């Protein structure tokens, strides 16, 4: 079970998706899972996702576009981590983002919040 789950909903973001995925793969903290939900993309998103080989990354697909909230809810259905966060498919995480989030939670003693 990973400590932290990262949920990424994507729709027609083939041009930025790989950069977003790579930013999670390069995290200094390695006990994570990335849950990607393709919300019925019609561009080359499927091809980008077919090239994903990291076993910490799970890909789920909607047959047609249902909207960002539905895609994130699908991601939430698959969370296995004690903590979770989201990352948009056109954004990227700085290399220590997950490490800093978890350290902050430990410092405050908060074990029931979402980062």
The first five atom37 places (N, CA, C, CB, O) and aatype in JSON, in Angstrom:
{
  "aatype": [20, 20, 20, 20, 20, 20, 20, 20, 20, 20, 20, 20, 20, 20, 20, 20, 20, 20, 20, 20, 20, 20, 20, 20, 20, 20, 20, 20, 20, 20, 20, 20, 20, 20, 20, 20, 20, 20, 20, 20, 20, 20, 20, 20, 20, 20, 20, 20, 20, 20, 20, 20, 20, 20, 20, 20, 20, 20, 20, 20, 20, 20, 20, 20, 20, 20, 20, 20, 20, 20, 20, 20, 20, 20, 20, 20, 20, 20, 20, 20, 20, 20, 20, 20, 20, 20, 20, 20, 20, 20, 20, 20, 20, 20, 20, 20, 20, 20, 20, 20, 20, 20, 20, 20, 20, 20, 20, 20, 20, 20, 20, 20, 20, 20, 20],
  "atom_mask": [
    [1, 1, 1, 1, 1],
    [1, 1, 1, 1, 1],
    [1, 1, 1, 1, 1],
    [1, 1, 1, 1, 1],
    [1, 1, 1, 1, 1],
    [1, 1, 1, 1, 1],
    [1, 1, 1, 1, 1],
    [1, 1, 1, 1, 1],
    [1, 1, 1, 1, 1],
    [1, 1, 1, 1, 1],
    [1, 1, 1, 1, 1],
    [1, 1, 1, 1, 1],
    [1, 1, 1, 1, 1],
    [1, 1, 1, 1, 1],
    [1, 1, 1, 1, 1],
    [1, 1, 1, 1, 1],
    [1, 1, 1, 1, 1],
    [1, 1, 1, 1, 1],
    [1, 1, 1, 1, 1],
    [1, 1, 1, 1, 1],
    [1, 1, 1, 1, 1],
    [1, 1, 1, 1, 1],
    [1, 1, 1, 1, 1],
    [1, 1, 1, 1, 1],
    [1, 1, 1, 1, 1],
    [1, 1, 1, 1, 1],
    [1, 1, 1, 1, 1],
    [1, 1, 1, 1, 1],
    [1, 1, 1, 1, 1],
    [1, 1, 1, 1, 1],
    [1, 1, 1, 1, 1],
    [1, 1, 1, 1, 1],
    [1, 1, 1, 1, 1],
    [1, 1, 1, 1, 1],
    [1, 1, 1, 1, 1],
    [1, 1, 1, 1, 1],
    [1, 1, 1, 1, 1],
    [1, 1, 1, 1, 1],
    [1, 1, 1, 1, 1],
    [1, 1, 1, 1, 1],
    [1, 1, 1, 1, 1],
    [1, 1, 1, 1, 1],
    [1, 1, 1, 1, 1],
    [1, 1, 1, 1, 1],
    [1, 1, 1, 1, 1],
    [1, 1, 1, 1, 1],
    [1, 1, 1, 1, 1],
    [1, 1, 1, 1, 1],
    [1, 1, 1, 1, 1],
    [1, 1, 1, 1, 1],
    [1, 1, 1, 1, 1],
    [1, 1, 1, 1, 1],
    [1, 1, 1, 1, 1],
    [1, 1, 1, 1, 1],
    [1, 1, 1, 1, 1],
    [1, 1, 1, 1, 1],
    [1, 1, 1, 1, 1],
    [1, 1, 1, 1, 1],
    [1, 1, 1, 1, 1],
    [1, 1, 1, 1, 1],
    [1, 1, 1, 1, 1],
    [1, 1, 1, 1, 1],
    [1, 1, 1, 1, 1],
    [1, 1, 1, 1, 1],
    [1, 1, 1, 1, 1],
    [1, 1, 1, 1, 1],
    [1, 1, 1, 1, 1],
    [1, 1, 1, 1, 1],
    [1, 1, 1, 1, 1],
    [1, 1, 1, 1, 1],
    [1, 1, 1, 1, 1],
    [1, 1, 1, 1, 1],
    [1, 1, 1, 1, 1],
    [1, 1, 1, 1, 1],
    [1, 1, 1, 1, 1],
    [1, 1, 1, 1, 1],
    [1, 1, 1, 1, 1],
    [1, 1, 1, 1, 1],
    [1, 1, 1, 1, 1],
    [1, 1, 1, 1, 1],
    [1, 1, 1, 1, 1],
    [1, 1, 1, 1, 1],
    [1, 1, 1, 1, 1],
    [1, 1, 1, 1, 1],
    [1, 1, 1, 1, 1],
    [1, 1, 1, 1, 1],
    [1, 1, 1, 1, 1],
    [1, 1, 1, 1, 1],
    [1, 1, 1, 1, 1],
    [1, 1, 1, 1, 1],
    [1, 1, 1, 1, 1],
    [1, 1, 1, 1, 1],
    [1, 1, 1, 1, 1],
    [1, 1, 1, 1, 1],
    [1, 1, 1, 1, 1],
    [1, 1, 1, 1, 1],
    [1, 1, 1, 1, 1],
    [1, 1, 1, 1, 1],
    [1, 1, 1, 1, 1],
    [1, 1, 1, 1, 1],
    [1, 1, 1, 1, 1],
    [1, 1, 1, 1, 1],
    [1, 1, 1, 1, 1],
    [1, 1, 1, 1, 1],
    [1, 1, 1, 1, 1],
    [1, 1, 1, 1, 1],
    [1, 1, 1, 1, 1],
    [1, 1, 1, 1, 1],
    [1, 1, 1, 1, 1],
    [1, 1, 1, 1, 1],
    [1, 1, 1, 1, 1],
    [1, 1, 1, 1, 1],
    [1, 1, 1, 1, 1],
    [1, 1, 1, 1, 1],
    [1, 1, 1, 1, 1]
  ],
  "atom_positions": [
    [[0.84, -1.19, 0.0], [0.0, 0.0, 0.0], [0.88, 1.25, 0.0], [-0.95, 0.0, 1.21], [1.74, 1.39, 0.87]],
    [[0.67, 2.13, -0.94], [1.45, 3.37, -0.96], [1.01, 4.29, 0.18], [1.3, 4.08, -2.31], [-0.12, 4.2, 0.66]],
    [[1.89, 5.17, 0.58], [1.54, 6.14, 1.61], [0.68, 7.25, 1.02], [2.81, 6.73, 2.24], [-0.25, 7.73, 1.67]],
    [[0.99, 7.66, -0.2], [0.24, 8.77, -0.8], [-0.21, 8.42, -2.22], [1.1, 10.05, -0.82], [0.54, 7.85, -3.01]],
    [[-1.43, 8.79, -2.52], [-2.0, 8.6, -3.85], [-2.13, 9.96, -4.52], [-3.39, 7.88, -3.78], [-2.56, 10.93, -3.9]],
    [[-1.75, 10.02, -5.78], [-1.89, 11.24, -6.58], [-2.94, 10.95, -7.65], [-0.5, 11.68, -7.22], [-2.79, 10.01, -8.42]],
    [[-3.98, 11.76, -7.69], [-5.04, 11.59, -8.68], [-4.87, 12.62, -9.78], [-6.45, 11.71, -8.01], [-4.74, 13.82, -9.51]],
    [[-4.86, 12.14, -11.02], [-4.74, 13.03, -12.17], [-5.86, 12.73, -13.16], [-3.35, 12.87, -12.84], [-5.91, 11.64, -13.74]],
    [[-6.76, 13.68, -13.34], [-7.8, 13.56, -14.36], [-7.27, 14.24, -15.62], [-9.16, 14.21, -13.88], [-6.65, 15.31, -15.55]],
    [[-7.52, 13.63, -16.78], [-7.04, 14.22, -18.02], [-8.1, 14.12, -19.11], [-5.75, 13.55, -18.48], [-8.82, 13.13, -19.22]],
    [[-8.17, 15.17, -19.9], [-9.05, 15.18, -21.07], [-8.35, 15.98, -22.16], [-10.47, 15.78, -20.73], [-8.16, 17.19, -22.04]],
    [[-7.97, 15.3, -23.22], [-7.31, 15.93, -24.37], [-6.11, 16.77, -23.95], [-8.31, 16.81, -25.12], [-5.97, 17.92, -24.36]],
    [[-5.26, 16.19, -23.15], [-4.03, 16.86, -22.7], [-2.77, 16.11, -23.13], [-4.04, 17.01, -21.17], [-1.77, 16.11, -22.41]],
    [[-2.82, 15.47, -24.29], [-1.66, 14.7, -24.75], [-0.39, 15.55, -24.8], [-1.94, 14.11, -26.14], [0.7, 15.03, -24.59]],
    [[-0.53, 16.83, -25.08], [0.63, 17.71, -25.21], [1.32, 18.02, -23.88], [0.22, 18.99, -25.86], [2.49, 18.38, -23.88]],
    [[0.63, 17.89, -22.76], [1.24, 18.21, -21.46], [1.27, 17.01, -20.51], [0.48, 19.34, -20.81], [1.93, 17.07, -19.47]],
    [[0.59, 15.95, -20.85], [0.41, 14.81, -19.94], [1.73, 14.16, -19.54], [-0.48, 13.78, -20.58], [1.93, 13.88, -18.36]],
    [[2.62, 13.91, -20.48], [3.87, 13.23, -20.15], [4.7, 14.04, -19.16], [4.68, 12.96, -21.41], [5.32, 13.48, -18.25]],
    [[4.72, 15.35, -19.34], [5.47, 16.22, -18.41], [4.89, 16.11, -17.01], [5.43, 17.7, -18.89], [5.65, 16.06, -16.04]],
    [[3.57, 16.08, -16.88], [2.93, 15.95, -15.58], [3.25, 14.6, -14.94], [1.4, 16.12, -15.71], [3.57, 14.53, -13.75]],
    [[3.16, 13.53, -15.73], [3.49, 12.19, -15.22], [4.94, 12.15, -14.76], [3.25, 11.12, -16.3], [5.24, 11.67, -13.67]],
    [[5.85, 12.66, -15.59], [7.28, 12.64, -15.25], [7.55, 13.38, -13.95], [8.11, 13.27, -16.38], [8.44, 13.0, -13.19]],
    [[6.8, 14.44, -13.68], [7.03, 15.2, -12.45], [6.67, 14.37, -11.21], [6.21, 16.5, -12.46], [7.25, 14.58, -10.15]],
    [[5.75, 13.44, -11.33], [5.43, 12.56, -10.21], [6.49, 11.46, -10.11], [4.02, 11.93, -10.39], [6.95, 11.14, -9.01]],
    [[6.88, 10.9, -11.23], [7.9, 9.84, -11.23], [9.21, 10.34, -10.63], [8.14, 9.33, -12.67], [9.92, 9.57, -9.99]],
    [[9.54, 11.61, -10.81], [10.8, 12.18, -10.31], [10.74, 12.63, -8.85], [11.21, 13.35, -11.17], [11.68, 13.26, -8.37]],
    [[9.68, 12.34, -8.14], [9.57, 12.78, -6.75], [10.68, 12.19, -5.88], [8.21, 12.4, -6.18], [11.09, 11.05, -6.07]],
    [[11.16, 12.98, -4.94], [12.19, 12.5, -4.01], [11.62, 11.46, -3.06], [12.78, 13.68, -3.2], [12.35, 10.6, -2.57]],
    [[10.33, 11.53, -2.81], [9.63, 10.55, -1.98], [9.01, 9.53, -2.92], [8.54, 11.23, -1.05], [8.24, 9.9, -3.8]],
    [[9.34, 8.26, -2.74], [8.96, 7.25, -3.72], [7.79, 6.36, -3.39], [10.09, 6.42, -3.96], [7.4, 5.54, -4.22]],
    [[7.21, 6.49, -2.2], [6.12, 5.58, -1.81], [4.77, 6.19, -2.19], [6.16, 5.28, -0.28], [4.0, 6.61, -1.33]],
    [[4.5, 6.24, -3.49], [3.3, 6.86, -4.02], [2.68, 5.96, -5.08], [3.61, 8.25, -4.6], [3.3, 5.02, -5.57]],
    [[1.44, 6.28, -5.4], [0.8, 5.72, -6.59], [0.2, 6.9, -7.35], [-0.31, 4.65, -6.21], [-0.24, 7.88, -6.75]],
    [[0.2, 6.79, -8.66], [-0.42, 7.8, -9.5], [-1.62, 7.16, -10.17], [0.59, 8.38, -10.55], [-1.49, 6.15, -10.87]],
    [[-2.77, 7.74, -9.97], [-4.03, 7.25, -10.54], [-4.42, 8.25, -11.63], [-5.17, 7.11, -9.44], [-4.77, 9.39, -11.35]],
    [[-4.35, 7.8, -12.88], [-4.69, 8.66, -14.01], [-6.04, 8.23, -14.55], [-3.6, 8.61, -15.12], [-6.26, 7.05, -14.83]],
    [[-6.94, 9.19, -14.68], [-8.26, 8.91, -15.26], [-8.38, 9.69, -16.56], [-9.42, 9.29, -14.26], [-8.43, 10.92, -16.56]],
    [[-8.42, 8.96, -17.67], [-8.64, 9.56, -18.98], [-10.14, 9.71, -19.16], [-8.0, 8.7, -20.14], [-10.87, 8.73, -19.27]],
    [[-10.57, 10.94, -19.2], [-12.01, 11.24, -19.23], [-12.54, 11.33, -20.67], [-12.29, 12.56, -18.5], [-13.11, 12.34, -21.07]],
    [[-12.33, 10.26, -21.43], [-12.87, 10.19, -22.79], [-12.13, 11.04, -23.8], [-14.28, 10.61, -22.77], [-12.75, 11.59, -24.72]],
    [[-10.82, 11.15, -23.66], [-10.03, 11.98, -24.57], [-10.19, 11.56, -26.03], [-8.55, 11.92, -24.19], [-10.4, 10.38, -26.33]],
    [[-10.1, 12.54, -26.92], [-10.2, 12.28, -28.35], [-8.91, 12.62, -29.09], [-11.35, 13.08, -28.95], [-8.84, 12.48, -30.31]],
    [[-7.89, 13.05, -28.36], [-6.59, 13.35, -28.97], [-5.66, 12.15, -28.77], [-5.97, 14.65, -28.36], [-6.14, 11.02, -28.68]],
    [[-4.37, 12.37, -28.71], [-3.38, 11.3, -28.58], [-3.12, 10.89, -27.12], [-2.09, 11.74, -29.22], [-2.11, 10.25, -26.84]],
    [[-4.0, 11.25, -26.21], [-3.83, 10.89, -24.8], [-3.66, 9.38, -24.63], [-5.01, 11.38, -23.97], [-2.81, 8.94, -23.85]],
    [[-4.45, 8.59, -25.33], [-4.37, 7.12, -25.21], [-2.97, 6.63, -25.56], [-5.41, 6.44, -26.13], [-2.46, 5.73, -24.89]],
    [[-2.34, 7.2, -26.57], [-0.99, 6.78, -26.96], [0.02, 7.13, -25.88], [-0.59, 7.45, -28.29], [0.92, 6.35, -25.58]],
    [[-0.13, 8.31, -25.28], [0.77, 8.69, -24.19], [0.62, 7.7, -23.04], [0.47, 10.14, -23.7], [1.62, 7.25, -22.48]],
    [[-0.61, 7.36, -22.69], [-0.85, 6.47, -21.56], [-0.41, 5.03, -21.84], [-2.33, 6.48, -21.2], [-0.03, 4.31, -20.91]],
    [[-0.44, 4.61, -23.1], [0.03, 3.27, -23.45], [1.53, 3.11, -23.21], [-0.3, 2.96, -24.9], [2.01, 1.99, -23.03]],
    [[2.26, 4.21, -23.22], [3.71, 4.14, -23.02], [4.11, 4.11, -21.54], [4.37, 5.32, -23.69], [5.29, 3.95, -21.23]],
    [[3.15, 4.25, -20.64], [3.42, 4.25, -19.2], [3.77, 2.83, -18.75], [2.2, 4.79, -18.4], [3.01, 1.89, -18.98]],
    [[4.92, 2.68, -18.12], [5.37, 1.36, -17.68], [5.61, 1.26, -16.18], [6.61, 0.98, -18.4], [5.79, 0.16, -15.66]],
    [[5.63, 2.37, -15.47], [5.89, 2.34, -14.02], [4.74, 1.62, -13.32], [6.06, 3.78, -13.45], [3.58, 2.01, -13.48]],
    [[5.04, 0.57, -12.55], [3.96, -0.2, -11.9], [3.2, 0.59, -10.83], [4.54, -1.43, -11.27], [2.16, 0.14, -10.37]],
    [[3.71, 1.74, -10.43], [3.01, 2.58, -9.45], [1.92, 3.43, -10.09], [4.0, 3.49, -8.73], [1.2, 4.15, -9.4]],
    [[1.81, 3.35, -11.41], [0.84, 4.16, -12.14], [-0.3, 3.29, -12.64], [1.52, 4.9, -13.31], [-0.08, 2.31, -13.35]],
    [[-1.51, 3.67, -12.27], [-2.7, 2.98, -12.76], [-3.48, 3.91, -13.67], [-3.59, 2.51, -11.58], [-3.61, 5.1, -13.4]],
    [[-4.0, 3.35, -14.77], [-4.74, 4.14, -15.74], [-6.17, 3.6, -15.82], [-4.06, 4.1, -17.14], [-6.39, 2.4, -15.94]],
    [[-7.12, 4.51, -15.74], [-8.53, 4.18, -15.83], [-9.15, 5.08, -16.89], [-9.25, 4.35, -14.43], [-8.72, 6.22, -17.07]],
    [[-10.14, 4.56, -17.6], [-10.71, 5.33, -18.71], [-12.23, 5.43, -18.63], [-10.31, 4.69, -20.03], [-12.92, 4.48, -18.25]],
    [[-12.72, 6.59, -18.98], [-14.15, 6.79, -19.21], [-14.37, 6.66, -20.71], [-14.66, 8.19, -18.65], [-13.57, 7.18, -21.49]],
    [[-15.42, 6.0, -21.13], [-15.7, 5.81, -22.54], [-16.02, 7.14, -23.24], [-16.87, 4.85, -22.72], [-15.72, 7.31, -24.42]],
    [[-16.61, 8.05, -22.51], [-16.9, 9.38, -23.06], [-16.67, 10.41, -21.96], [-18.37, 9.46, -23.61], [-16.64, 10.08, -20.78]],
    [[-16.52, 11.65, -22.37], [-16.21, 12.73, -21.43], [-17.37, 12.94, -20.46], [-15.9, 14.02, -22.19], [-18.51, 13.2, -20.87]],
    [[-17.06, 12.83, -19.16], [-18.07, 13.02, -18.11], [-17.77, 14.23, -17.25], [-18.16, 11.78, -17.24], [-18.56, 14.56, -16.36]],
    [[-16.66, 14.89, -17.49], [-16.31, 16.09, -16.72], [-15.26, 15.82, -15.67], [-17.54, 16.67, -16.08], [-15.09, 14.69, -15.21]],
    [[-14.56, 16.89, -15.29], [-13.45, 16.79, -14.35], [-13.86, 16.18, -13.0], [-12.85, 18.16, -14.13], [-13.13, 15.35, -12.46]],
    [[-14.99, 16.58, -12.48], [-15.39, 16.08, -11.16], [-15.67, 14.58, -11.2], [-16.63, 16.83, -10.67], [-15.3, 13.86, -10.28]],
    [[-16.3, 14.11, -12.25], [-16.55, 12.67, -12.39], [-15.23, 11.92, -12.52], [-17.44, 12.39, -13.62], [-15.07, 10.84, -11.94]],
    [[-14.29, 12.48, -13.26], [-12.99, 11.82, -13.43], [-12.23, 11.76, -12.09], [-12.14, 12.56, -14.49], [-11.64, 10.74, -11.75]],
    [[-12.26, 12.85, -11.35], [-11.58, 12.84, -10.04], [-12.28, 11.88, -9.08], [-11.54, 14.27, -9.44], [-11.62, 11.23, -8.27]],
    [[-13.6, 11.79, -9.14], [-14.31, 10.83, -8.3], [-13.93, 9.4, -8.67], [-15.82, 11.02, -8.43], [-13.79, 8.55, -7.79]],
    [[-13.76, 9.12, -9.95], [-13.28, 7.8, -10.36], [-11.9, 7.56, -9.75], [-13.22, 7.68, -11.91], [-11.62, 6.46, -9.26]],
    [[-11.05, 8.56, -9.79], [-9.74, 8.43, -9.16], [-9.85, 8.13, -7.68], [-8.93, 9.7, -9.36], [-9.14, 7.27, -7.16]],
    [[-10.73, 8.83, -6.99], [-10.93, 8.59, -5.56], [-11.39, 7.15, -5.28], [-11.97, 9.57, -5.0], [-11.05, 6.57, -4.25]],
    [[-12.14, 6.58, -6.21], [-12.59, 5.19, -6.05], [-11.43, 4.21, -6.01], [-13.54, 4.81, -7.17], [-11.58, 3.09, -5.51]],
    [[-10.27, 4.61, -6.53], [-9.13, 3.71, -6.63], [-7.98, 4.04, -5.68], [-8.62, 3.72, -8.04], [-6.94, 3.39, -5.73]],
    [[-8.15, 5.03, -4.83], [-7.1, 5.43, -3.88], [-6.8, 4.29, -2.91], [-7.53, 6.7, -3.1], [-7.71, 3.7, -2.31]],
    [[-5.51, 3.98, -2.76], [-5.08, 3.0, -1.78], [-4.2, 3.63, -0.71], [-4.33, 1.87, -2.46], [-3.95, 3.01, 0.33]],
    [[-3.74, 4.83, -0.94], [-2.84, 5.49, 0.0], [-3.54, 6.0, 1.24], [-2.15, 6.63, -0.68], [-4.76, 6.17, 1.27]],
    [[-2.74, 6.23, 2.27], [-3.25, 6.82, 3.51], [-3.62, 8.28, 3.29], [-2.21, 6.69, 4.65], [-4.52, 8.81, 3.93]],
    [[-2.91, 8.92, 2.38], [-3.1, 10.32, 2.03], [-3.37, 10.4, 0.53], [-1.86, 11.18, 2.43], [-3.04, 9.47, -0.21]],
    [[-3.97, 11.5, 0.09], [-4.08, 11.72, -1.35], [-3.98, 13.2, -1.67], [-5.4, 11.14, -1.89], [-4.21, 14.07, -0.83]],
    [[-3.62, 13.45, -2.92], [-3.59, 14.8, -3.46], [-3.96, 14.71, -4.93], [-2.18, 15.47, -3.26], [-4.05, 13.61, -5.48]],
    [[-4.17, 15.84, -5.56], [-4.49, 15.86, -6.98], [-3.43, 16.66, -7.74], [-5.9, 16.45, -7.22], [-2.75, 17.52, -7.18]],
    [[-3.32, 16.35, -9.01], [-2.42, 17.08, -9.9], [-3.11, 17.17, -11.25], [-1.01, 16.39, -10.01], [-3.52, 16.15, -11.8]],
    [[-3.24, 18.36, -11.78], [-3.84, 18.52, -13.1], [-2.86, 18.05, -14.17], [-4.25, 19.99, -13.34], [-1.65, 18.11, -13.99]],
    [[-3.41, 17.59, -15.28], [-2.59, 17.02, -16.35], [-1.79, 18.07, -17.13], [-3.47, 16.26, -17.31], [-0.98, 17.72, -17.99]],
    [[-2.01, 19.33, -16.83], [-1.21, 20.38, -17.47], [-0.32, 21.1, -16.46], [-2.12, 21.38, -18.17], [0.19, 22.19, -16.73]],
    [[-0.14, 20.48, -15.29], [0.73, 21.03, -14.25], [1.88, 20.06, -13.99], [-0.08, 21.3, -12.94], [1.95, 18.99, -14.58]],
    [[2.77, 20.45, -13.11], [3.82, 19.53, -12.67], [4.18, 19.82, -11.22], [5.06, 19.63, -13.57], [4.04, 20.94, -10.74]],
    [[4.67, 18.78, -10.55], [5.1, 18.9, -9.16], [6.59, 19.18, -9.1], [4.77, 17.61, -8.36], [7.37, 18.63, -9.89]],
    [[6.99, 20.04, -8.19], [8.42, 20.21, -7.95], [8.93, 18.91, -7.32], [8.72, 21.47, -7.02], [8.15, 18.2, -6.68]],
    [[10.21, 18.58, -7.47], [10.71, 17.27, -7.07], [10.5, 16.86, -5.62], [12.14, 17.22, -7.35], [10.46, 15.66, -5.33]],
    [[10.36, 17.8, -4.71], [10.18, 17.43, -3.29], [8.76, 17.68, -2.8], [11.16, 18.22, -2.43], [8.53, 17.72, -1.59]],
    [[7.81, 17.84, -3.69], [6.44, 18.2, -3.3], [5.84, 17.19, -2.33], [5.56, 18.32, -4.53], [5.32, 17.58, -1.28]],
    [[5.88, 15.92, -2.66], [5.27, 14.91, -1.79], [6.01, 14.8, -0.47], [5.24, 13.55, -2.49], [5.39, 14.63, 0.58]],
    [[7.32, 14.88, -0.52], [8.13, 14.83, 0.7], [7.75, 15.97, 1.65], [9.64, 14.91, 0.36], [7.58, 15.75, 2.85]],
    [[7.61, 17.16, 1.12], [7.26, 18.33, 1.93], [5.83, 18.21, 2.48], [7.4, 19.62, 1.11], [5.59, 18.54, 3.64]],
    [[4.9, 17.74, 1.66], [3.52, 17.56, 2.12], [3.45, 16.61, 3.31], [2.63, 17.04, 0.99], [2.79, 16.9, 4.3]],
    [[4.13, 15.49, 3.19], [4.09, 14.49, 4.26], [4.82, 14.97, 5.51], [4.68, 13.17, 3.78], [4.39, 14.69, 6.63]],
    [[5.93, 15.67, 5.32], [6.66, 16.21, 6.48], [5.8, 17.21, 7.23], [7.98, 16.86, 6.04], [5.82, 17.25, 8.46]],
    [[5.06, 18.01, 6.5], [4.17, 18.98, 7.13], [3.09, 18.28, 7.95], [3.52, 19.89, 6.07], [2.78, 18.7, 9.07]],
    [[2.53, 17.22, 7.4], [1.51, 16.47, 8.13], [2.09, 15.85, 9.4], [0.92, 15.37, 7.23], [1.44, 15.85, 10.45]],
    [[3.31, 15.33, 9.32], [3.94, 14.74, 10.51], [4.23, 15.8, 11.56], [5.24, 14.02, 10.12], [4.05, 15.56, 12.75]],
    [[4.69, 16.97, 11.12], [5.0, 18.05, 12.06], [3.77, 18.49, 12.83], [5.58, 19.25, 11.32], [3.86, 18.79, 14.02]],
    [[2.64, 18.52, 12.2], [1.43, 18.96, 12.86], [0.75, 17.84, 13.63], [0.47, 19.54, 11.86], [-0.15, 18.08, 14.44]],
    [[1.19, 16.61, 13.38], [0.57, 15.47, 14.06], [-0.78, 15.12, 13.5], [0.44, 15.75, 15.53], [-1.48, 14.28, 14.06]],
    [[-1.15, 15.73, 12.4], [-2.46, 15.49, 11.79], [-2.41, 14.25, 10.93], [-2.91, 16.71, 10.96], [-1.73, 14.23, 9.91]],
    [[-3.13, 13.22, 11.33], [-3.13, 11.98, 10.59], [-4.5, 11.69, 9.96], [-2.73, 10.84, 11.49], [-4.74, 10.58, 9.5]],
    [[-5.38, 12.68, 9.94], [-6.69, 12.46, 9.37], [-7.01, 13.4, 8.22], [-7.73, 12.6, 10.42], [-8.08, 13.29, 7.63]],
    [[-6.12, 14.3, 7.89], [-6.38, 15.29, 6.85], [-5.87, 14.8, 5.5], [-5.73, 16.62, 7.2], [-5.11, 13.84, 5.4]],
    [[-6.31, 15.47, 4.49], [-5.86, 15.23, 3.13], [-4.86, 16.3, 2.79], [-7.05, 15.23, 2.12], [-5.05, 17.47, 3.13]],
    [[-3.78, 15.92, 2.11], [-2.79, 16.9, 1.69], [-3.09, 17.38, 0.3], [-1.39, 16.33, 1.74], [-2.37, 18.22, -0.23]]
  ]
}
